[in-house]
Tab-separated table of C-alpha atoms and ligand atoms in Angstrom:
chain	number	residue	atom	x	y	z
J	1	MET	CA	0.120	-0.145	-0.129
J	2	PRO	CA	1.302	3.297	-0.600
J	3	GLU	CA	1.773	6.005	1.486
J	4	VAL	CA	-1.573	7.712	2.777
J	5	LEU	CA	-0.876	10.763	1.981
J	6	PHE	CA	-4.507	12.664	2.624
J	7	SER	CA	-5.632	10.517	5.458
J	8	VAL	CA	-9.477	10.446	6.532
J	9	ASP	CA	-11.540	9.451	10.068
J	10	GLN	CA	-14.719	8.499	8.610
J	11	SER	CA	-16.554	9.291	12.160
J	12	LYS	CA	-15.780	13.008	11.831
J	13	PRO	CA	-16.925	15.735	9.784
J	14	PHE	CA	-14.618	17.007	7.160
J	15	ARG	CA	-14.130	20.386	8.711
J	16	GLU	CA	-12.316	18.481	11.631
J	17	GLN	CA	-9.854	16.306	10.386
J	18	ARG	CA	-6.430	16.595	11.185
J	19	VAL	CA	-5.144	17.528	8.075
J	20	LEU	CA	-8.412	19.980	5.948
J	21	GLY	CA	-9.314	19.753	2.355
J	22	HIS	CA	-11.198	21.674	0.416
J	23	ASN	CA	-14.691	22.080	-1.382
J	24	ARG	CA	-13.941	24.969	-3.640
J	25	TRP	CA	-11.575	25.267	-6.502
J	26	HIS	CA	-8.409	28.134	-5.890
J	27	PRO	CA	-4.817	28.690	-6.643
J	28	ASP	CA	-4.024	29.289	-3.250
J	29	ILE	CA	-4.802	26.682	-1.537
J	30	PRO	CA	-1.197	25.175	0.240
J	31	PRO	CA	-0.719	21.298	-1.107
J	32	VAL	CA	-0.985	18.969	2.181
J	33	ALA	CA	1.929	17.557	0.372
J	34	THR	CA	5.190	17.625	-2.224
J	35	VAL	CA	6.125	14.215	-3.949
J	36	ARG	CA	8.749	13.744	-6.382
J	37	PRO	CA	7.615	12.449	-10.600
J	38	GLY	CA	7.281	8.910	-10.381
J	39	SER	CA	6.087	8.225	-7.119
J	40	GLU	CA	3.091	6.666	-5.473
J	41	LEU	CA	0.502	7.392	-3.102
J	42	ARG	CA	-3.040	7.081	-1.529
J	43	LEU	CA	-5.720	9.807	-0.713
J	44	GLU	CA	-8.259	8.447	1.667
J	45	CYS	CA	-11.605	10.261	0.358
J	46	ARG	CA	-14.776	11.145	2.372
J	47	GLU	CA	-18.045	10.751	0.772
J	48	TRP	CA	-19.224	14.046	-1.112
J	49	PHE	CA	-21.806	14.428	0.927
J	50	ASP	CA	-19.677	14.120	3.934
J	51	GLY	CA	-21.998	11.304	5.768
J	52	GLN	CA	-25.442	14.092	5.523
J	53	ILE	CA	-26.623	10.326	4.028
J	54	ARG	CA	-28.176	7.806	5.818
J	55	ASN	CA	-28.788	4.167	5.313
J	56	ASP	CA	-32.354	4.573	5.793
J	57	ASP	CA	-35.992	4.341	4.047
J	58	SER	CA	-36.848	8.090	3.859
J	59	ALA	CA	-35.791	10.714	0.800
J	60	ASP	CA	-35.716	13.686	3.577
J	61	ASP	CA	-31.786	13.799	3.658
J	62	ILE	CA	-31.627	13.852	-0.095
J	63	ARG	CA	-34.294	16.386	-0.013
J	64	ASP	CA	-33.176	18.907	2.320
J	65	VAL	CA	-29.429	18.316	2.370
J	66	ASP	CA	-27.402	21.331	1.702
J	67	LEU	CA	-25.450	21.635	-1.736
J	68	SER	CA	-23.122	24.401	-0.470
J	69	ILE	CA	-20.854	22.019	1.191
J	70	VAL	CA	-19.549	19.484	-1.554
J	71	HIS	CA	-17.737	18.505	-2.847
J	72	GLN	CA	-15.171	17.348	-0.114
J	73	LEU	CA	-11.769	16.556	-1.566
J	74	SER	CA	-8.656	15.398	-0.191
J	75	GLY	CA	-5.515	17.000	-1.550
J	76	PRO	CA	-4.266	19.236	-2.486
J	77	ILE	CA	-1.074	16.963	-3.572
J	78	ALA	CA	2.040	19.260	-5.272
J	79	VAL	CA	4.094	17.455	-7.604
J	80	GLU	CA	8.020	18.797	-7.294
J	81	GLY	CA	8.754	20.346	-10.504
J	82	ALA	CA	5.330	20.604	-12.004
J	83	GLN	CA	5.114	23.960	-13.500
J	84	PRO	CA	2.064	25.476	-15.884
J	85	GLY	CA	1.759	24.103	-19.481
J	86	ASP	CA	3.538	20.598	-18.658
J	87	LEU	CA	1.503	17.516	-18.491
J	88	LEU	CA	0.770	15.769	-14.719
J	89	VAL	CA	0.300	11.909	-15.529
J	90	VAL	CA	-1.682	10.268	-13.333
J	91	ASP	CA	-2.129	6.491	-12.940
J	92	ILE	CA	-5.831	5.319	-11.284
J	93	LEU	CA	-3.989	2.138	-9.590
J	94	ASP	CA	-6.197	1.058	-7.006
J	95	VAL	CA	-9.933	2.746	-5.668
J	96	GLY	CA	-12.379	1.316	-3.273
J	97	PRO	CA	-14.918	1.514	-0.856
J	98	VAL	CA	-12.830	2.341	2.672
J	99	PRO	CA	-11.348	-0.721	3.910
J	100	GLN	CA	-12.161	-3.043	6.271
J	101	GLU	CA	-14.811	-0.633	8.394
J	102	ARG	CA	-18.581	-0.487	8.401
J	103	GLY	CA	-20.293	2.428	10.382
J	104	PRO	CA	-23.055	4.615	9.555
J	105	VAL	CA	-20.831	6.598	6.456
J	106	ALA	CA	-21.416	6.176	3.207
J	107	GLY	CA	-18.408	4.019	2.307
J	108	GLN	CA	-18.498	2.152	5.287
J	109	GLY	CA	-20.077	-0.974	3.023
J	110	TRP	CA	-22.705	0.486	1.574
J	111	GLY	CA	-23.234	3.486	-0.588
J	112	TYR	CA	-26.266	5.821	-2.062
J	113	THR	CA	-28.181	7.139	-4.795
J	114	GLY	CA	-29.925	9.581	-5.300
J	115	ILE	CA	-32.801	11.520	-7.438
J	116	PHE	CA	-32.659	15.216	-6.286
J	117	SER	CA	-35.302	17.255	-6.324
J	118	ARG	CA	-36.290	20.137	-8.934
J	119	VAL	CA	-36.050	22.964	-5.795
J	120	ASN	CA	-32.817	21.504	-4.669
J	121	GLY	CA	-30.069	19.859	-7.276
J	122	GLY	CA	-32.713	19.045	-9.990
J	123	GLY	CA	-31.373	16.489	-12.129
J	124	PHE	CA	-31.209	15.645	-16.405
J	125	LEU	CA	-35.051	14.215	-15.834
J	126	THR	CA	-36.313	16.952	-13.218
J	127	ASP	CA	-39.297	18.011	-14.960
J	128	HIS	CA	-40.612	14.322	-14.681
J	129	PHE	CA	-39.567	13.699	-11.500
J	130	PRO	CA	-39.767	17.039	-9.389
J	131	ASP	CA	-39.408	14.956	-5.661
J	132	ALA	CA	-37.009	13.552	-4.088
J	133	TYR	CA	-35.805	9.723	-3.815
J	134	LYS	CA	-32.869	7.473	-2.478
J	135	ALA	CA	-31.907	3.978	-3.132
J	136	ILE	CA	-29.320	2.137	-0.654
J	137	TRP	CA	-26.791	-0.248	-1.874
J	138	ASP	CA	-24.998	-3.096	-0.187
J	139	PHE	CA	-21.374	-3.954	-0.874
J	140	HIS	CA	-20.647	-7.792	-1.954
J	141	GLY	CA	-17.135	-7.643	-2.755
J	142	GLY	CA	-17.427	-6.169	-6.062
J	143	GLU	CA	-20.943	-6.260	-6.442
J	144	ALA	CA	-23.724	-3.662	-5.693
J	145	THR	CA	-27.793	-4.547	-4.511
J	146	SER	CA	-29.799	-2.443	-3.281
J	147	ARG	CA	-33.219	-3.520	-1.276
J	148	HIS	CA	-35.166	-0.275	-2.709
J	149	LEU	CA	-33.906	-1.610	-6.462
J	150	PRO	CA	-35.093	-5.729	-5.657
J	151	GLY	CA	-34.451	-7.632	-8.650
J	152	VAL	CA	-31.085	-5.598	-9.536
J	153	ARG	CA	-27.310	-6.914	-9.084
J	154	PHE	CA	-24.231	-5.836	-10.813
J	155	THR	CA	-20.392	-5.380	-11.083
J	156	GLY	CA	-18.940	-2.340	-9.867
J	157	ILE	CA	-17.330	-0.039	-12.106
J	158	ILE	CA	-15.192	1.662	-9.612
J	159	HIS	CA	-14.214	5.532	-10.646
J	160	PRO	CA	-13.590	9.026	-8.654
J	161	GLY	CA	-16.206	11.221	-9.969
J	162	LEU	CA	-13.788	14.084	-9.097
J	163	MET	CA	-9.831	14.540	-10.496
J	164	GLY	CA	-8.362	17.773	-10.945
J	165	THR	CA	-5.459	20.352	-10.984
J	166	ALA	CA	-5.512	23.723	-9.391
J	167	PRO	CA	-6.377	26.532	-11.981
J	168	SER	CA	-4.382	29.291	-12.739
J	169	ARG	CA	-5.453	32.613	-10.831
J	170	ASP	CA	-6.530	34.092	-15.043
J	171	LEU	CA	-8.713	30.572	-15.262
J	172	LEU	CA	-10.544	30.955	-12.406
J	173	ALA	CA	-11.101	34.726	-13.442
J	174	THR	CA	-12.269	33.271	-16.707
J	175	TRP	CA	-14.659	30.788	-15.374
J	176	ASN	CA	-16.176	33.056	-13.221
J	177	GLN	CA	-16.525	35.363	-16.005
J	178	ARG	CA	-18.807	33.213	-18.534
J	179	GLU	CA	-20.429	31.383	-16.077
J	180	ALA	CA	-21.906	34.688	-14.677
J	181	GLU	CA	-22.833	35.765	-17.975
J	182	LEU	CA	-24.887	32.240	-18.179
J	183	ILE	CA	-26.650	33.124	-15.268
J	184	ALA	CA	-27.134	36.375	-16.044
J	185	THR	CA	-29.038	34.983	-19.144
J	186	ASP	CA	-31.942	33.969	-16.444
J	187	PRO	CA	-31.211	34.356	-13.344
J	188	ASP	CA	-33.974	33.006	-11.410
J	189	ALA	CA	-33.512	29.218	-13.370
J	190	VAL	CA	-34.824	26.478	-11.266
J	191	PRO	CA	-32.391	24.317	-10.886
J	192	PRO	CA	-29.971	27.216	-11.819
J	193	LEU	CA	-28.197	27.616	-14.869
J	194	ALA	CA	-24.296	27.530	-13.327
J	195	LEU	CA	-23.365	28.343	-9.498
J	196	PRO	CA	-21.570	31.121	-8.243
J	197	PRO	CA	-18.812	31.643	-5.944
J	198	GLU	CA	-20.588	30.890	-2.167
J	199	PRO	CA	-18.503	31.737	0.419
J	200	ARG	CA	-21.081	30.093	2.758
J	201	ASN	CA	-19.684	26.673	3.902
J	202	ALA	CA	-16.503	27.169	1.734
J	203	LEU	CA	-13.598	24.579	2.609
J	204	LEU	CA	-10.102	26.181	1.519
J	205	GLY	CA	-7.551	23.738	3.200
J	206	ALA	CA	-4.857	25.336	5.264
J	207	LEU	CA	-5.490	28.353	3.923
J	208	ASP	CA	-5.231	31.484	7.029
J	209	GLU	CA	-8.304	32.453	7.685
J	210	GLU	CA	-7.749	36.117	6.134
J	211	ALA	CA	-6.764	34.777	3.109
J	212	ALA	CA	-10.051	32.132	3.261
J	213	ALA	CA	-12.155	34.969	3.442
J	214	ALA	CA	-10.734	36.538	0.794
J	215	ALA	CA	-10.805	33.719	-1.423
J	216	ALA	CA	-14.082	32.209	-0.594
J	217	GLY	CA	-15.431	35.338	-2.502
J	218	GLU	CA	-14.067	34.006	-5.492
J	219	ALA	CA	-13.485	30.244	-5.837
J	220	ALA	CA	-15.209	27.827	-7.738
J	221	ARG	CA	-17.674	25.307	-7.424
J	222	THR	CA	-16.785	21.979	-7.718
J	223	ALA	CA	-20.095	21.027	-9.604
J	224	PRO	CA	-19.293	21.058	-13.466
J	225	PRO	CA	-16.414	19.683	-15.584
J	226	ARG	CA	-13.924	22.010	-16.309
J	227	GLU	CA	-10.653	22.699	-18.044
J	228	ASN	CA	-8.515	21.350	-14.785
J	229	GLY	CA	-10.571	17.752	-14.858
J	230	GLY	CA	-12.752	18.431	-11.711
J	231	ASN	CA	-15.966	16.749	-11.830
J	232	GLN	CA	-15.920	14.658	-15.178
J	233	ASP	CA	-17.634	12.028	-13.782
J	234	ILE	CA	-16.407	9.664	-16.607
J	235	LYS	CA	-17.022	6.284	-14.748
J	236	ASN	CA	-14.108	4.554	-17.260
J	237	LEU	CA	-11.706	6.299	-15.111
J	238	SER	CA	-11.336	3.307	-12.849
J	239	ARG	CA	-8.326	1.219	-12.335
J	240	GLY	CA	-6.275	1.234	-14.877
J	241	ALA	CA	-6.608	4.510	-15.645
J	242	ARG	CA	-4.295	7.139	-17.162
J	243	ILE	CA	-4.720	10.049	-17.259
J	244	PHE	CA	-2.397	13.274	-18.354
J	245	TYR	CA	-4.435	17.234	-16.500
J	246	PRO	CA	-3.266	20.446	-17.903
J	247	VAL	CA	-1.086	21.907	-15.566
J	248	PHE	CA	-1.605	25.496	-14.814
J	249	VAL	CA	0.277	26.072	-11.042
J	250	GLU	CA	3.405	25.753	-9.575
J	251	GLY	CA	3.430	22.094	-8.271
J	252	GLY	CA	0.166	21.520	-10.354
J	253	LYS	CA	-1.540	20.840	-7.454
J	254	LEU	CA	-3.366	17.671	-7.711
J	255	SER	CA	-7.126	16.260	-5.491
J	256	ALA	CA	-9.501	13.998	-5.714
J	257	GLY	CA	-12.705	13.417	-4.310
J	258	ASP	CA	-16.316	12.176	-5.038
J	259	LEU	CA	-15.944	8.770	-5.367
J	260	HIS	CA	-18.139	6.102	-7.344
J	261	PHE	CA	-18.802	2.034	-6.368
J	262	SER	CA	-20.412	2.274	-9.977
J	263	GLN	CA	-22.313	4.925	-12.167
J	264	GLY	CA	-24.024	4.674	-15.789
J	265	ASP	CA	-22.958	7.231	-18.633
J	266	GLY	CA	-24.622	10.688	-17.872
J	267	GLU	CA	-24.714	10.341	-14.256
J	268	ILE	CA	-28.709	11.103	-14.750
J	269	THR	CA	-30.295	11.521	-11.723
J	270	PHE	CA	-27.166	14.482	-10.558
J	271	CYS	CA	-26.713	11.941	-8.027
J	272	GLY	CA	-26.417	9.242	-10.160
J	273	ALA	CA	-23.393	6.925	-9.410
J	274	ILE	CA	-23.500	4.627	-6.469
J	275	GLU	CA	-21.557	6.969	-4.054
J	276	MET	CA	-19.540	6.024	-1.252
J	277	GLY	CA	-15.838	7.343	0.629
J	278	GLY	CA	-13.253	5.510	0.368
J	279	TYR	CA	-9.347	5.367	-0.735
J	280	LEU	CA	-7.389	6.415	-3.579
J	281	ASP	CA	-4.122	5.125	-4.903
J	282	LEU	CA	-2.406	6.914	-7.669
J	283	GLY	CA	1.037	7.006	-9.500
J	284	VAL	CA	2.294	10.528	-10.359
J	285	ASP	CA	4.749	11.856	-12.808
J	286	LEU	CA	5.272	14.688	-15.451
J	287	ILE	CA	5.587	15.065	-18.975
J	288	LYS	CA	7.343	18.694	-19.288
J	289	GLY	CA	6.237	21.197	-21.755
J	290	GLY	CA	3.391	18.469	-22.747
J	291	MET	CA	0.429	20.666	-23.139
J	292	GLU	CA	2.088	23.057	-25.780
J	293	ALA	CA	3.935	19.677	-27.704
J	294	TYR	CA	0.976	17.695	-27.549
J	295	GLY	CA	-1.906	20.267	-28.120
J	296	VAL	CA	-3.574	19.661	-25.014
J	297	THR	CA	-4.385	22.955	-23.683
J	298	THR	CA	-7.864	23.053	-23.033
J	299	ASN	CA	-8.992	19.993	-21.222
J	300	PRO	CA	-7.329	16.726	-20.072
J	301	VAL	CA	-6.838	13.367	-21.924
J	302	PHE	CA	-7.199	9.608	-21.032
J	303	PHE	CA	-6.524	5.850	-21.349
J	304	PRO	CA	-9.756	4.405	-19.699
J	305	GLY	CA	-9.244	1.928	-16.629
J	306	ARG	CA	-8.456	-1.479	-17.519
J	307	VAL	CA	-10.783	-2.690	-15.011
J	308	GLU	CA	-14.136	-2.913	-15.462
J	309	PRO	CA	-17.535	-5.272	-15.704
J	310	ARG	CA	-18.023	-7.243	-18.531
J	311	TYR	CA	-21.066	-7.566	-19.867
J	312	ALA	CA	-22.127	-8.924	-23.261
J	313	GLU	CA	-25.455	-8.244	-23.532
J	314	HIS	CA	-27.030	-4.932	-23.590
J	315	LEU	CA	-30.811	-3.740	-25.052
J	316	THR	CA	-30.212	-0.207	-25.729
J	317	PHE	CA	-32.934	2.553	-26.196
J	318	VAL	CA	-32.525	4.928	-29.068
J	319	GLY	CA	-33.540	8.529	-28.390
J	320	VAL	CA	-33.635	11.592	-31.160
J	321	SER	CA	-34.336	15.217	-31.263
J	322	VAL	CA	-38.076	15.575	-30.690
J	323	ASP	CA	-39.595	16.728	-27.238
J	324	GLU	CA	-42.039	14.859	-24.778
J	325	GLN	CA	-44.880	17.806	-26.650
J	326	GLY	CA	-43.763	16.129	-30.273
J	327	ARG	CA	-41.733	19.172	-31.377
J	328	GLN	CA	-39.373	18.720	-33.386
J	329	HIS	CA	-35.956	19.845	-32.183
J	330	HIS	CA	-32.191	20.787	-34.372
J	331	LEU	CA	-29.677	18.426	-33.449
J	332	ASP	CA	-30.073	18.459	-30.024
J	333	ALA	CA	-27.723	15.691	-28.523
J	334	GLN	CA	-28.812	16.235	-24.965
J	335	LEU	CA	-32.263	15.920	-25.893
J	336	ALA	CA	-31.879	12.728	-27.776
J	337	TYR	CA	-30.053	11.549	-24.807
J	338	LYS	CA	-33.114	12.352	-22.723
J	339	ARG	CA	-35.606	10.461	-25.001
J	340	ALA	CA	-33.348	7.484	-24.948
J	341	CYS	CA	-33.165	7.347	-21.216
J	342	LEU	CA	-37.080	8.175	-20.962
J	343	ASN	CA	-37.564	5.188	-23.078
J	344	ALA	CA	-35.436	2.791	-21.347
J	345	ILE	CA	-37.723	3.816	-17.938
J	346	ALA	CA	-41.110	3.431	-19.634
J	347	TYR	CA	-39.529	-0.369	-20.675
J	348	LEU	CA	-38.812	-0.795	-17.346
J	349	THR	CA	-42.112	-0.029	-15.907
J	350	ARG	CA	-43.102	-2.677	-17.520
J	351	PHE	CA	-41.310	-5.039	-15.191
J	352	GLY	CA	-43.269	-3.516	-12.226
J	353	TYR	CA	-40.372	-0.405	-11.456
J	354	ALA	CA	-41.766	2.176	-10.196
J	355	PRO	CA	-40.519	5.067	-12.400
J	356	GLU	CA	-38.231	6.236	-9.966
J	357	GLN	CA	-36.952	3.126	-9.700
J	358	ALA	CA	-36.178	2.483	-13.272
J	359	TYR	CA	-34.293	6.288	-13.337
J	360	LEU	CA	-32.018	5.196	-10.355
J	361	ILE	CA	-31.400	1.665	-11.815
J	362	LEU	CA	-30.304	4.107	-15.014
J	363	GLY	CA	-27.915	6.701	-12.849
J	364	ALA	CA	-26.400	4.066	-11.169
J	365	ALA	CA	-25.768	0.885	-12.850
J	366	PRO	CA	-22.801	0.645	-15.612
J	367	ILE	CA	-24.979	1.326	-18.729
J	368	GLU	CA	-23.173	2.784	-21.926
J	369	ALA	CA	-24.822	6.471	-23.795
J	370	ARG	CA	-23.402	7.403	-27.196
J	371	PHE	CA	-23.882	9.922	-30.028
J	372	SER	CA	-24.980	7.479	-32.741
J	373	GLY	CA	-25.561	10.517	-35.099
J	374	VAL	CA	-25.155	13.773	-34.547
J	375	VAL	CA	-24.975	15.220	-38.535
J	376	ASP	CA	-28.131	13.940	-39.971
J	377	ILE	CA	-30.778	16.400	-39.856
J	378	PRO	CA	-33.033	17.593	-37.885
J	379	ASN	CA	-32.556	14.798	-35.746
J	380	SER	CA	-29.607	14.160	-33.011
J	381	CYS	CA	-29.532	9.918	-32.000
J	382	ALA	CA	-28.374	8.998	-29.049
J	383	THR	CA	-28.718	5.175	-27.315
J	384	LEU	CA	-28.212	3.901	-24.359
J	385	TYR	CA	-26.873	0.783	-23.403
J	386	LEU	CA	-28.876	-1.611	-20.624
J	387	PRO	CA	-27.050	-4.597	-19.531
J	388	THR	CA	-29.341	-7.787	-19.915
J	389	ALA	CA	-27.970	-9.504	-16.774
J	390	ILE	CA	-27.861	-7.127	-14.319
J	391	PHE	CA	-31.492	-8.116	-13.757
J	392	ASP	CA	-32.707	-11.455	-12.051
J	393	PHE	CA	-35.363	-12.078	-14.611
J	394	ASP	CA	-35.660	-11.749	-18.295
J	395	VAL	CA	-35.675	-8.142	-19.450
J	396	ARG	CA	-35.450	-8.923	-23.029
J	397	PRO	CA	-38.444	-8.273	-25.190
J	398	SER	CA	-40.607	-12.012	-26.034
J	399	ALA	CA	-44.112	-12.868	-27.490
J	400	ALA	CA	-44.387	-14.202	-23.478
J	401	GLY	CA	-44.896	-10.317	-22.644
J	402	PRO	CA	-42.786	-8.635	-19.713
J	403	GLN	CA	-42.675	-10.542	-16.425
J	404	ALA	CA	-44.053	-8.119	-14.203
J	405	ALA	CA	-44.055	-8.727	-10.280
J	406	ASP	CA	-44.017	-6.625	-7.524
J	407	ARG	CA	-40.632	-4.476	-6.493
J	408	GLY	CA	-40.967	-3.184	-3.395
J	409	ARG	CA	-39.516	0.617	-3.502
J	410	CYS	CA	-37.112	2.939	-3.532
J	411	ALA	CA	-37.149	5.416	-0.370
J	412	SER	CA	-39.031	8.995	-1.167
U	501	ZN	ZN1	-20.861	11.597	-6.859
């Protein structure tokens, strides 16, 4: 096991840890440790909501949770010699739930998937699912089941939802400006179009009080993916992945968190993954001047992980860019994927699942999504690949018709 460079006591809130992490992006957050290129290290991680989601049968915690506290990020780790313009090479050596621990915090043998209410976070299908729901998952080695979603069992594709380097001062200003401009186009939108800096509950590592107070007003929220990587929620950043992050500040300042036991492409319920705390083992290295040399200046590039569930058969749902009211849209891939998801949900309800249960399954199970066609005017075509083997009944269409059964209910 590599040296633990960021440790977490899962019985304590993130703010009360011996070494403080952060929940905003800011170039001034001091590194918790500095390592040489070629080093291997372990980060222990708190789940993204800092232990506020309970292993119970009510979704009130999801409904009421304060989004200003996310995400709990472990780091930053500085790499000796890293300079703006370099590429930081990060290998995911291993990642998993909190080892050998059972307890009340997600990651201690269990995790959760949430559907956020429209007025507190929302989600990809929030127009259809305005209320909060939750499913608790139990871990069995590499597999997950949920008492809230009977009939489903699958192998997790464990990955960090969020990892990235620190932005430079200029890059941070760019983010704040462009996101503020978007918000200004419809400042009262629910859910909001973007999240401006929020000093309330901002945690900025070891920055001293005065500096933290100044930084909190401009530090970027962690929800969106951006040039530094960030909350990309790419399920294929699993064990064996190698990511090349642009370096924008001296040392690179790598941070990570938001570990997921599994996730479907799109993480559609917003908290669509199986959320958990755990550990993340990384190798780090540098490609000096790599950003310009490879033209990797705006976003990371990566090799996907080499460890993932192997499902041979996928029932595949198609969506095109015509909305639920039958109105034609022009090449809207986001809408096309939404329709593919709605088609999959309608299908699964025929087997006895409530629509919100089907939505939770599509968020958490290792489904694949593709932009299948983006040029055939006027319809974009998106596809959703649902592995049939995750169900303990035959989910394939046949002349015998769907096997409807009592599938219980999720937490609401
Ligand atoms: Zn997450």
